């Protein structure tokens, strides 16, 4: 059963529910309402809401405004913010709308027991629109007759409200429909505009808290047009090998607009663009001849245009087109060098002539053949030897002497200037000095000190040193006024190169000066393998072979020998890298040693395999020093014994071989006559005839 207090509270709850949903004509009438209804508020402003109770709902239950509870999203608002205006009206005030959340509800606490919602509103908090800024417009040409105008602007801060933008424009006396952006709030496109008429353009932003307008633009659309690029571009070669003629069509008539152009071009495969001087193309045209090009070179061209007076925008670049200039005679002769082999037949030489193929911008076409002329300087009356080859080398066997060799490269347009090489009988001229190298920026620099005499040019010759392949010579020419250059070949790291510099004079050449060099060093690929050549009691002679040039990976700066006994500390000895033998001294006798060897470059070292040996128990001569005295002493003792025995022979004989009496001489034989004498019988035995 309910207590009296609970019964009253329950009855009041039922009553409020009935009163809150009094039906009249199908409409629901609440027991109260809040004003303002669903307000839109400025962020950070003050706000006061009123909850008004209906008189019809107050006749039962003693319900008053003092019992109203305000809530924000089911969170009770502190009572300090309430104000009871009369028995049916209560207000709540917020000093900063930043703390507001939705919904804001008015609730009644009936008899201190049951809380009932009376009414609720949605509160929207935001900001008024800012003035749109940075309004700019551009007219894009879509065809010869279609010119829409697109305007963009900065819409300003986020308002947290539905803010609508309108692009407005008008002529002096005529207003047009607003342009309303779709899916964006910072741009809009007017489908058609009129040239040569000043147009006023501005942006209006509006939301529930207010409106704002941008500064207006007053412009003639012809001044902001961006045209379509010229089309149907074609490139044709001219009579001259350095000229290509461009032709194109403009996509706006000359009467509607005067144009100027930019023409850019580049060599096929290159990424760097060159440009025709703008003043050469500053007037309306449909063709232009580009000059100063390389012969027999493929170029890529592109073109753009804009209004002749420079007001407006450049068009996009046109579609790229290519063209090739015609051939011209080679601009220079091929660089030439030689290798002389005098080992086979001293009275004559085997000369290997070699020259470099011209670069494309030097060849100016397809090289068909090389013409080589060899003339003996010692016999000017004899006709020169001439050869035509399509390779870049030629081997000749010629008598010893001084020769002048010329090489000419020929293409369809003609022959190059001749390249001349003097082959002297001997390298009697002054050589360069102090040849040195320096790795820098991934390249190998070679420098030298020039001779005192005037040098026509230098030849730098280099080859890769390897145990697995021959030294294939590469070379390059350098002017006579330089004293250093970078090698232009494919120089690999960790490989040793032999570099030789020759000075060439007008009447001869100097002998080559060489140096070995690395672009980059590394640790050796392996360490030396050490062995023993000779082992003694307190020393051991170690030997090893130098690492091959392929295994060194750099300049060997030192060797370090490490050796130790089984339970002893390791000892290190540094050895000069030119040595292949070293003697370890002060070793313990009859002891097992472990030895290994490391080879070091500038980048570190690498150890070879371990090797063991055992020192001898006796040193050289120690056994002889013991055996010889013992043998001599033994011989001396023997000799002394023999001498002693010789001097005491009678005494020794007496003791060793005593005298035995002869029975035949015994007196007893004479004393017993019946017994014949023994020696007489024996005598008869020996001589039976007696």
mmCIF file of N, CA, C and O in Angstrom, residues 76-163:
data_model
loop_
_atom_site.group_PDB
_atom_site.id
_atom_site.type_symbol
_atom_site.label_atom_id
_atom_site.label_comp_id
_atom_site.label_asym_id
_atom_site.label_seq_id
_atom_site.Cartn_x
_atom_site.Cartn_y
_atom_site.Cartn_z
ATOM 1 N N UNK A 76 22.048 19.834 -15.075
ATOM 2 C CA UNK A 76 21.314 20.882 -14.360
ATOM 3 C C UNK A 76 22.110 22.177 -14.375
ATOM 4 O O UNK A 76 23.310 22.192 -14.092
ATOM 5 N N UNK A 77 21.444 23.267 -14.733
ATOM 6 C CA UNK A 77 22.055 24.596 -14.703
ATOM 7 C C UNK A 77 22.067 25.080 -13.255
ATOM 8 O O UNK A 77 21.081 24.924 -12.523
ATOM 9 N N UNK A 78 23.170 25.651 -12.806
ATOM 10 C CA UNK A 78 23.218 26.149 -11.408
ATOM 11 C C UNK A 78 22.086 27.142 -11.123
ATOM 12 O O UNK A 78 21.746 27.983 -11.976
ATOM 13 N N UNK A 79 21.510 27.051 -9.888
ATOM 14 C CA UNK A 79 20.360 27.875 -9.521
ATOM 15 C C UNK A 79 20.722 29.351 -9.446
ATOM 16 O O UNK A 79 19.831 30.211 -9.464
ATOM 17 N N UNK A 80 22.012 29.683 -9.344
ATOM 18 C CA UNK A 80 22.412 31.095 -9.320
ATOM 19 C C UNK A 80 22.036 31.797 -10.615
ATOM 20 O O UNK A 80 21.961 33.038 -10.677
ATOM 21 N N UNK A 81 21.837 31.015 -11.700
ATOM 22 C CA UNK A 81 21.495 31.612 -12.984
ATOM 23 C C UNK A 81 19.975 31.736 -13.171
ATOM 24 O O UNK A 81 19.515 32.250 -14.187
ATOM 25 N N UNK A 82 19.147 31.233 -12.167
ATOM 26 C CA UNK A 82 17.687 31.315 -12.276
ATOM 27 C C UNK A 82 17.195 32.684 -11.760
ATOM 28 O O UNK A 82 17.840 33.334 -10.929
ATOM 29 N N UNK A 83 15.965 33.077 -12.224
ATOM 30 C CA UNK A 83 15.275 34.255 -11.680
ATOM 31 C C UNK A 83 13.765 34.036 -11.820
ATOM 32 O O UNK A 83 13.265 33.842 -12.923
ATOM 33 N N UNK A 84 13.097 34.023 -10.685
ATOM 34 C CA UNK A 84 11.648 33.806 -10.693
ATOM 35 C C UNK A 84 10.974 35.165 -10.896
ATOM 36 O O UNK A 84 11.040 36.040 -10.041
ATOM 37 N N UNK A 85 10.318 35.309 -12.035
ATOM 38 C CA UNK A 85 9.671 36.589 -12.357
ATOM 39 C C UNK A 85 8.311 36.685 -11.675
ATOM 40 O O UNK A 85 7.953 37.703 -11.074
ATOM 41 N N UNK A 86 7.509 35.645 -11.777
ATOM 42 C CA UNK A 86 6.241 35.549 -11.050
ATOM 43 C C UNK A 86 5.967 34.070 -10.841
ATOM 44 O O UNK A 86 6.823 33.232 -11.116
ATOM 45 N N UNK A 87 4.759 33.768 -10.404
ATOM 46 C CA UNK A 87 4.511 32.371 -10.070
ATOM 47 C C UNK A 87 4.448 31.462 -11.287
ATOM 48 O O UNK A 87 4.516 30.245 -11.151
ATOM 49 N N UNK A 88 4.358 32.028 -12.517
ATOM 50 C CA UNK A 88 4.283 31.191 -13.724
ATOM 51 C C UNK A 88 5.481 31.350 -14.649
ATOM 52 O O UNK A 88 5.583 30.640 -15.652
ATOM 53 N N UNK A 89 6.366 32.261 -14.332
ATOM 54 C CA UNK A 89 7.492 32.543 -15.244
ATOM 55 C C UNK A 89 8.805 32.457 -14.488
ATOM 56 O O UNK A 89 8.963 33.083 -13.430
ATOM 57 N N UNK A 90 9.735 31.680 -15.080
ATOM 58 C CA UNK A 90 11.104 31.579 -14.561
ATOM 59 C C UNK A 90 12.079 31.824 -15.719
ATOM 60 O O UNK A 90 11.847 31.388 -16.852
ATOM 61 N N UNK A 91 13.144 32.524 -15.418
ATOM 62 C CA UNK A 91 14.153 32.805 -16.457
ATOM 63 C C UNK A 91 15.502 32.201 -16.059
ATOM 64 O O UNK A 91 15.761 31.952 -14.884
ATOM 65 N N UNK A 92 16.328 31.980 -17.073
ATOM 66 C CA UNK A 92 17.700 31.532 -16.851
ATOM 67 C C UNK A 92 18.597 32.378 -17.753
ATOM 68 O O UNK A 92 18.246 32.693 -18.896
ATOM 69 N N UNK A 93 19.739 32.775 -17.218
ATOM 70 C CA UNK A 93 20.651 33.665 -17.952
ATOM 71 C C UNK A 93 22.023 33.004 -18.083
ATOM 72 O O UNK A 93 22.557 32.458 -17.108
ATOM 73 N N UNK A 94 22.570 33.102 -19.301
ATOM 74 C CA UNK A 94 23.931 32.601 -19.585
ATOM 75 C C UNK A 94 24.778 33.789 -20.033
ATOM 76 O O UNK A 94 24.446 34.477 -21.017
ATOM 77 N N UNK A 95 25.841 34.039 -19.319
ATOM 78 C CA UNK A 95 26.715 35.172 -19.652
ATOM 79 C C UNK A 95 27.616 34.886 -20.861
ATOM 80 O O UNK A 95 28.104 35.824 -21.491
ATOM 81 N N UNK A 96 27.819 33.631 -21.158
ATOM 82 C CA UNK A 96 28.672 33.265 -22.307
ATOM 83 C C UNK A 96 28.044 32.053 -22.982
ATOM 84 O O UNK A 96 27.981 30.965 -22.399
ATOM 85 N N UNK A 97 27.575 32.249 -24.192
ATOM 86 C CA UNK A 97 26.885 31.164 -24.889
ATOM 87 C C UNK A 97 27.842 30.055 -25.338
ATOM 88 O O UNK A 97 27.396 29.044 -25.889
ATOM 89 N N UNK A 98 29.134 30.248 -25.131
ATOM 90 C CA UNK A 98 30.081 29.195 -25.519
ATOM 91 C C UNK A 98 29.832 27.910 -24.744
ATOM 92 O O UNK A 98 30.152 26.810 -25.217
ATOM 93 N N UNK A 99 29.249 28.042 -23.544
ATOM 94 C CA UNK A 99 28.998 26.862 -22.722
ATOM 95 C C UNK A 99 27.656 26.214 -23.006
ATOM 96 O O UNK A 99 27.331 25.177 -22.420
ATOM 97 N N UNK A 100 26.854 26.832 -23.871
ATOM 98 C CA UNK A 100 25.532 26.280 -24.152
ATOM 99 C C UNK A 100 25.623 25.021 -25.002
ATOM 100 O O UNK A 100 26.487 24.900 -25.870
ATOM 101 N N UNK A 101 24.700 24.107 -24.712
ATOM 102 C CA UNK A 101 24.554 22.908 -25.534
ATOM 103 C C UNK A 101 23.070 22.691 -25.755
ATOM 104 O O UNK A 101 22.219 23.303 -25.101
ATOM 105 N N UNK A 102 22.755 21.842 -26.687
ATOM 106 C CA UNK A 102 21.346 21.613 -27.006
ATOM 107 C C UNK A 102 20.982 20.182 -26.594
ATOM 108 O O UNK A 102 21.816 19.279 -26.681
ATOM 109 N N UNK A 103 19.777 19.940 -26.087
ATOM 110 C CA UNK A 103 18.673 20.903 -25.921
ATOM 111 C C UNK A 103 18.744 21.629 -24.580
ATOM 112 O O UNK A 103 19.354 21.147 -23.634
ATOM 113 N N UNK A 104 18.038 22.780 -24.501
ATOM 114 C CA UNK A 104 17.812 23.508 -23.252
ATOM 115 C C UNK A 104 16.379 23.209 -22.840
ATOM 116 O O UNK A 104 15.438 23.483 -23.590
ATOM 117 N N UNK A 105 16.220 22.614 -21.635
ATOM 118 C CA UNK A 105 14.878 22.155 -21.226
ATOM 119 C C UNK A 105 14.439 22.829 -19.940
ATOM 120 O O UNK A 105 15.256 23.171 -19.068
ATOM 121 N N UNK A 106 13.116 23.002 -19.840
ATOM 122 C CA UNK A 106 12.458 23.517 -18.632
ATOM 123 C C UNK A 106 11.749 22.342 -17.974
ATOM 124 O O UNK A 106 10.911 21.678 -18.608
ATOM 125 N N UNK A 107 12.046 22.087 -16.699
ATOM 126 C CA UNK A 107 11.514 20.924 -15.992
ATOM 127 C C UNK A 107 10.881 21.390 -14.684
ATOM 128 O O UNK A 107 11.268 22.408 -14.108
ATOM 129 N N UNK A 108 9.910 20.614 -14.177
ATOM 130 C CA UNK A 108 9.221 20.937 -12.929
ATOM 131 C C UNK A 108 9.476 19.831 -11.922
ATOM 132 O O UNK A 108 9.483 18.647 -12.265
ATOM 133 N N UNK A 109 9.765 20.214 -10.686
ATOM 134 C CA UNK A 109 9.973 19.243 -9.623
ATOM 135 C C UNK A 109 8.737 19.262 -8.745
ATOM 136 O O UNK A 109 8.520 20.188 -7.956
ATOM 137 N N UNK A 110 7.883 18.256 -8.876
ATOM 138 C CA UNK A 110 6.588 18.219 -8.194
ATOM 139 C C UNK A 110 6.750 17.649 -6.801
ATOM 140 O O UNK A 110 7.153 16.488 -6.640
ATOM 141 N N UNK A 111 6.397 18.454 -5.823
ATOM 142 C CA UNK A 111 6.368 18.042 -4.427
ATOM 143 C C UNK A 111 7.690 17.410 -4.006
ATOM 144 O O UNK A 111 7.719 16.521 -3.158
ATOM 145 N N UNK A 112 8.788 17.822 -4.638
ATOM 146 C CA UNK A 112 10.105 17.338 -4.240
ATOM 147 C C UNK A 112 10.393 15.909 -4.571
ATOM 148 O O UNK A 112 11.386 15.346 -4.119
ATOM 149 N N UNK A 113 9.550 15.283 -5.395
ATOM 150 C CA UNK A 113 9.724 13.860 -5.638
ATOM 151 C C UNK A 113 9.957 13.541 -7.115
ATOM 152 O O UNK A 113 10.909 12.847 -7.446
ATOM 153 N N UNK A 114 9.110 14.047 -7.978
ATOM 154 C CA UNK A 114 9.140 13.621 -9.375
ATOM 155 C C UNK A 114 9.510 14.812 -10.251
ATOM 156 O O UNK A 114 8.928 15.893 -10.118
ATOM 157 N N UNK A 115 10.507 14.590 -11.151
ATOM 158 C CA UNK A 115 10.921 15.630 -12.100
ATOM 159 C C UNK A 115 10.268 15.357 -13.442
ATOM 160 O O UNK A 115 10.386 14.265 -13.992
ATOM 161 N N UNK A 116 9.561 16.390 -13.977
ATOM 162 C CA UNK A 116 8.818 16.230 -15.221
ATOM 163 C C UNK A 116 9.228 17.328 -16.203
ATOM 164 O O UNK A 116 9.290 18.507 -15.856
ATOM 165 N N UNK A 117 9.558 16.890 -17.452
ATOM 166 C CA UNK A 117 9.925 17.860 -18.491
ATOM 167 C C UNK A 117 8.688 18.608 -18.962
ATOM 168 O O UNK A 117 7.671 18.001 -19.285
ATOM 169 N N UNK A 118 8.820 19.945 -18.988
ATOM 170 C CA UNK A 118 7.722 20.779 -19.440
ATOM 171 C C UNK A 118 7.893 21.160 -20.903
ATOM 172 O O UNK A 118 6.978 21.034 -21.716
ATOM 173 N N UNK A 119 9.116 21.611 -21.266
ATOM 174 C CA UNK A 119 9.345 22.081 -22.633
ATOM 175 C C UNK A 119 10.851 22.066 -22.910
ATOM 176 O O UNK A 119 11.662 22.111 -21.977
ATOM 177 N N UNK A 120 11.236 22.016 -24.163
ATOM 178 C CA UNK A 120 12.640 22.061 -24.556
ATOM 179 C C UNK A 120 12.818 22.775 -25.886
ATOM 180 O O UNK A 120 11.911 22.768 -26.730
ATOM 181 N N UNK A 121 13.950 23.411 -26.047
ATOM 182 C CA UNK A 121 14.248 24.103 -27.303
ATOM 183 C C UNK A 121 15.650 23.712 -27.779
ATOM 184 O O UNK A 121 16.486 23.251 -27.006
ATOM 185 N N UNK A 122 15.854 23.894 -29.075
ATOM 186 C CA UNK A 122 17.177 23.701 -29.667
ATOM 187 C C UNK A 122 17.873 25.042 -29.754
ATOM 188 O O UNK A 122 17.318 25.999 -30.317
ATOM 189 N N UNK A 123 19.075 25.117 -29.192
ATOM 190 C CA UNK A 123 19.846 26.359 -29.201
ATOM 191 C C UNK A 123 20.982 26.203 -30.213
ATOM 192 O O UNK A 123 21.766 25.249 -30.133
ATOM 193 N N UNK A 124 21.057 27.102 -31.162
ATOM 194 C CA UNK A 124 22.129 27.090 -32.170
ATOM 195 C C UNK A 124 23.061 28.262 -31.903
ATOM 196 O O UNK A 124 22.616 29.416 -31.822
ATOM 197 N N UNK A 125 24.357 27.948 -31.782
ATOM 198 C CA UNK A 125 25.371 28.965 -31.469
ATOM 199 C C UNK A 125 26.333 29.056 -32.646
ATOM 200 O O UNK A 125 26.804 28.037 -33.168
ATOM 201 N N UNK A 126 26.612 30.246 -33.087
ATOM 202 C CA UNK A 126 27.533 30.422 -34.204
ATOM 203 C C UNK A 126 28.056 31.829 -34.281
ATOM 204 O O UNK A 126 28.025 32.587 -33.302
ATOM 205 N N UNK A 127 28.545 32.197 -35.496
ATOM 206 C CA UNK A 127 29.139 33.507 -35.714
ATOM 207 C C UNK A 127 28.519 34.145 -36.946
ATOM 208 O O UNK A 127 28.143 33.448 -37.895
ATOM 209 N N UNK A 128 28.428 35.431 -36.962
ATOM 210 C CA UNK A 128 27.965 36.091 -38.188
ATOM 211 C C UNK A 128 29.046 35.982 -39.264
ATOM 212 O O UNK A 128 30.225 35.790 -38.967
ATOM 213 N N UNK A 129 28.700 36.084 -40.512
ATOM 214 C CA UNK A 129 29.697 35.947 -41.578
ATOM 215 C C UNK A 129 30.671 37.118 -41.582
ATOM 216 O O UNK A 129 30.311 38.251 -41.248
ATOM 217 N N UNK A 130 31.910 36.797 -41.945
ATOM 218 C CA UNK A 130 32.898 37.848 -42.136
ATOM 219 C C UNK A 130 32.776 38.413 -43.544
ATOM 220 O O UNK A 130 32.175 37.801 -44.433
ATOM 221 N N UNK A 131 33.402 39.528 -43.716
ATOM 222 C CA UNK A 131 33.437 40.150 -45.037
ATOM 223 C C UNK A 131 34.309 39.304 -45.965
ATOM 224 O O UNK A 131 35.487 39.069 -45.670
ATOM 225 N N UNK A 132 33.761 38.791 -47.073
ATOM 226 C CA UNK A 132 34.598 38.022 -48.002
ATOM 227 C C UNK A 132 35.754 38.881 -48.528
ATOM 228 O O UNK A 132 35.590 40.072 -48.806
ATOM 229 N N UNK A 133 36.922 38.243 -48.663
ATOM 230 C CA UNK A 133 38.124 38.973 -49.068
ATOM 231 C C UNK A 133 38.757 38.312 -50.286
ATOM 232 O O UNK A 133 38.412 37.202 -50.675
ATOM 233 N N UNK A 134 39.726 39.037 -50.861
ATOM 234 C CA UNK A 134 40.547 38.532 -51.976
ATOM 235 C C UNK A 134 39.695 38.053 -53.147
ATOM 236 O O UNK A 134 39.943 36.994 -53.731
ATOM 237 N N UNK A 135 38.702 38.830 -53.473
ATOM 238 C CA UNK A 135 37.857 38.491 -54.622
ATOM 239 C C UNK A 135 38.664 38.691 -55.908
ATOM 240 O O UNK A 135 39.279 39.747 -56.114
ATOM 241 N N UNK A 136 38.685 37.673 -56.735
ATOM 242 C CA UNK A 136 39.363 37.768 -58.035
ATOM 243 C C UNK A 136 38.568 36.956 -59.048
ATOM 244 O O UNK A 136 37.898 35.983 -58.696
ATOM 245 N N UNK A 137 38.680 37.367 -60.315
ATOM 246 C CA UNK A 137 37.920 36.708 -61.371
ATOM 247 C C UNK A 137 38.813 36.452 -62.575
ATOM 248 O O UNK A 137 39.798 37.174 -62.809
ATOM 249 N N UNK A 138 38.480 35.425 -63.314
ATOM 250 C CA UNK A 138 39.185 35.082 -64.540
ATOM 251 C C UNK A 138 38.176 34.552 -65.546
ATOM 252 O O UNK A 138 37.239 33.816 -65.185
ATOM 253 N N UNK A 139 38.365 34.958 -66.808
ATOM 254 C CA UNK A 139 37.499 34.503 -67.884
ATOM 255 C C UNK A 139 38.239 33.427 -68.666
ATOM 256 O O UNK A 139 39.326 33.677 -69.208
ATOM 257 N N UNK A 140 37.707 32.208 -68.691
ATOM 258 C CA UNK A 140 38.315 31.089 -69.411
ATOM 259 C C UNK A 140 37.646 30.952 -70.775
ATOM 260 O O UNK A 140 36.413 30.873 -70.867
ATOM 261 N N UNK A 141 38.459 30.910 -71.814
ATOM 262 C CA UNK A 141 37.921 30.637 -73.146
ATOM 263 C C UNK A 141 37.729 29.133 -73.299
ATOM 264 O O UNK A 141 38.685 28.363 -73.197
ATOM 265 N N UNK A 142 36.492 28.717 -73.540
ATOM 266 C CA UNK A 142 36.196 27.305 -73.756
ATOM 267 C C UNK A 142 36.066 26.976 -75.238
ATOM 268 O O UNK A 142 36.292 25.845 -75.650
ATOM 269 N N UNK A 143 35.690 27.951 -76.026
ATOM 270 C CA UNK A 143 35.603 27.802 -77.481
ATOM 271 C C UNK A 143 35.704 29.198 -78.071
ATOM 272 O O UNK A 143 35.904 30.183 -77.348
ATOM 273 N N UNK A 144 35.537 29.309 -79.375
ATOM 274 C CA UNK A 144 35.649 30.620 -80.003
ATOM 275 C C UNK A 144 34.534 31.562 -79.596
ATOM 276 O O UNK A 144 34.653 32.786 -79.756
ATOM 277 N N UNK A 145 33.431 31.033 -79.040
ATOM 278 C CA UNK A 145 32.299 31.897 -78.684
ATOM 279 C C UNK A 145 31.896 31.773 -77.217
ATOM 280 O O UNK A 145 30.973 32.459 -76.766
ATOM 281 N N UNK A 146 32.541 30.895 -76.459
ATOM 282 C CA UNK A 146 32.132 30.659 -75.068
ATOM 283 C C UNK A 146 33.230 31.154 -74.136
ATOM 284 O O UNK A 146 34.375 30.686 -74.194
ATOM 285 N N UNK A 147 32.827 32.123 -73.244
ATOM 286 C CA UNK A 147 33.783 32.734 -72.328
ATOM 287 C C UNK A 147 33.162 32.848 -70.933
ATOM 288 O O UNK A 147 32.727 33.926 -70.522
ATOM 289 N N UNK A 148 33.061 31.775 -70.142
ATOM 290 C CA UNK A 148 32.538 31.894 -68.777
ATOM 291 C C UNK A 148 33.556 32.576 -67.857
ATOM 292 O O UNK A 148 34.767 32.503 -68.069
ATOM 293 N N UNK A 149 33.026 33.249 -66.824
ATOM 294 C CA UNK A 149 33.874 33.937 -65.850
ATOM 295 C C UNK A 149 33.757 33.248 -64.497
ATOM 296 O O UNK A 149 32.649 33.076 -63.975
ATOM 297 N N UNK A 150 34.877 32.869 -63.929
ATOM 298 C CA UNK A 150 34.916 32.218 -62.622
ATOM 299 C C UNK A 150 35.553 33.171 -61.625
ATOM 300 O O UNK A 150 36.657 33.693 -61.858
ATOM 301 N N UNK A 151 34.835 33.408 -60.518
ATOM 302 C CA UNK A 151 35.343 34.275 -59.460
ATOM 303 C C UNK A 151 35.584 33.442 -58.203
ATOM 304 O O UNK A 151 34.803 32.535 -57.877
ATOM 305 N N UNK A 152 36.627 33.754 -57.504
ATOM 306 C CA UNK A 152 36.965 33.064 -56.251
ATOM 307 C C UNK A 152 37.194 34.106 -55.172
ATOM 308 O O UNK A 152 37.516 35.271 -55.460
ATOM 309 N N UNK A 153 37.049 33.670 -53.915
ATOM 310 C CA UNK A 153 37.227 34.581 -52.783
ATOM 311 C C UNK A 153 37.566 33.777 -51.535
ATOM 312 O O UNK A 153 37.432 32.543 -51.502
ATOM 313 N N UNK A 154 37.967 34.505 -50.532
ATOM 314 C CA UNK A 154 38.219 33.910 -49.222
ATOM 315 C C UNK A 154 36.965 34.088 -48.386
ATOM 316 O O UNK A 154 36.591 35.216 -48.051
ATOM 317 N N UNK A 155 36.271 32.965 -48.018
ATOM 318 C CA UNK A 155 34.985 33.119 -47.324
ATOM 319 C C UNK A 155 35.131 33.550 -45.874
ATOM 320 O O UNK A 155 34.127 33.887 -45.233
ATOM 321 N N UNK A 156 36.327 33.551 -45.351
ATOM 322 C CA UNK A 156 36.502 33.955 -43.956
ATOM 323 C C UNK A 156 36.388 32.782 -43.010
ATOM 324 O O UNK A 156 36.451 31.613 -43.395
ATOM 325 N N UNK A 157 36.184 33.123 -41.731
ATOM 326 C CA UNK A 157 36.180 32.109 -40.681
ATOM 327 C C UNK A 157 34.969 31.189 -40.799
ATOM 328 O O UNK A 157 33.964 31.510 -41.442
ATOM 329 N N UNK A 158 35.087 30.047 -40.130
ATOM 330 C CA UNK A 158 33.969 29.113 -40.061
ATOM 331 C C UNK A 158 32.931 29.663 -39.085
ATOM 332 O O UNK A 158 33.242 29.992 -37.942
ATOM 333 N N UNK A 159 31.665 29.758 -39.526
ATOM 334 C CA UNK A 159 30.618 30.382 -38.707
ATOM 335 C C UNK A 159 29.840 29.386 -37.863
ATOM 336 O O UNK A 159 29.079 29.803 -36.978
ATOM 337 N N UNK A 160 29.982 28.087 -38.128
ATOM 338 C CA UNK A 160 29.217 27.045 -37.429
ATOM 339 C C UNK A 160 27.719 27.125 -37.736
ATOM 340 O O UNK A 160 26.901 26.501 -37.046
ATOM 341 N N UNK A 161 27.361 27.923 -38.734
ATOM 342 C CA UNK A 161 25.965 28.071 -39.145
ATOM 343 C C UNK A 161 25.880 27.876 -40.649
ATOM 344 O O UNK A 161 26.884 27.920 -41.364
ATOM 345 N N UNK A 162 24.682 27.663 -41.127
ATOM 346 C CA UNK A 162 24.456 27.619 -42.570
ATOM 347 C C UNK A 162 24.639 29.024 -43.125
ATOM 348 O O UNK A 162 23.816 29.922 -42.873
ATOM 349 N N UNK A 163 25.723 29.212 -43.840
ATOM 350 C CA UNK A 163 26.033 30.522 -44.405
ATOM 351 C C UNK A 163 25.966 30.423 -45.919
ATOM 352 O O UNK A 163 26.583 29.533 -46.520
#
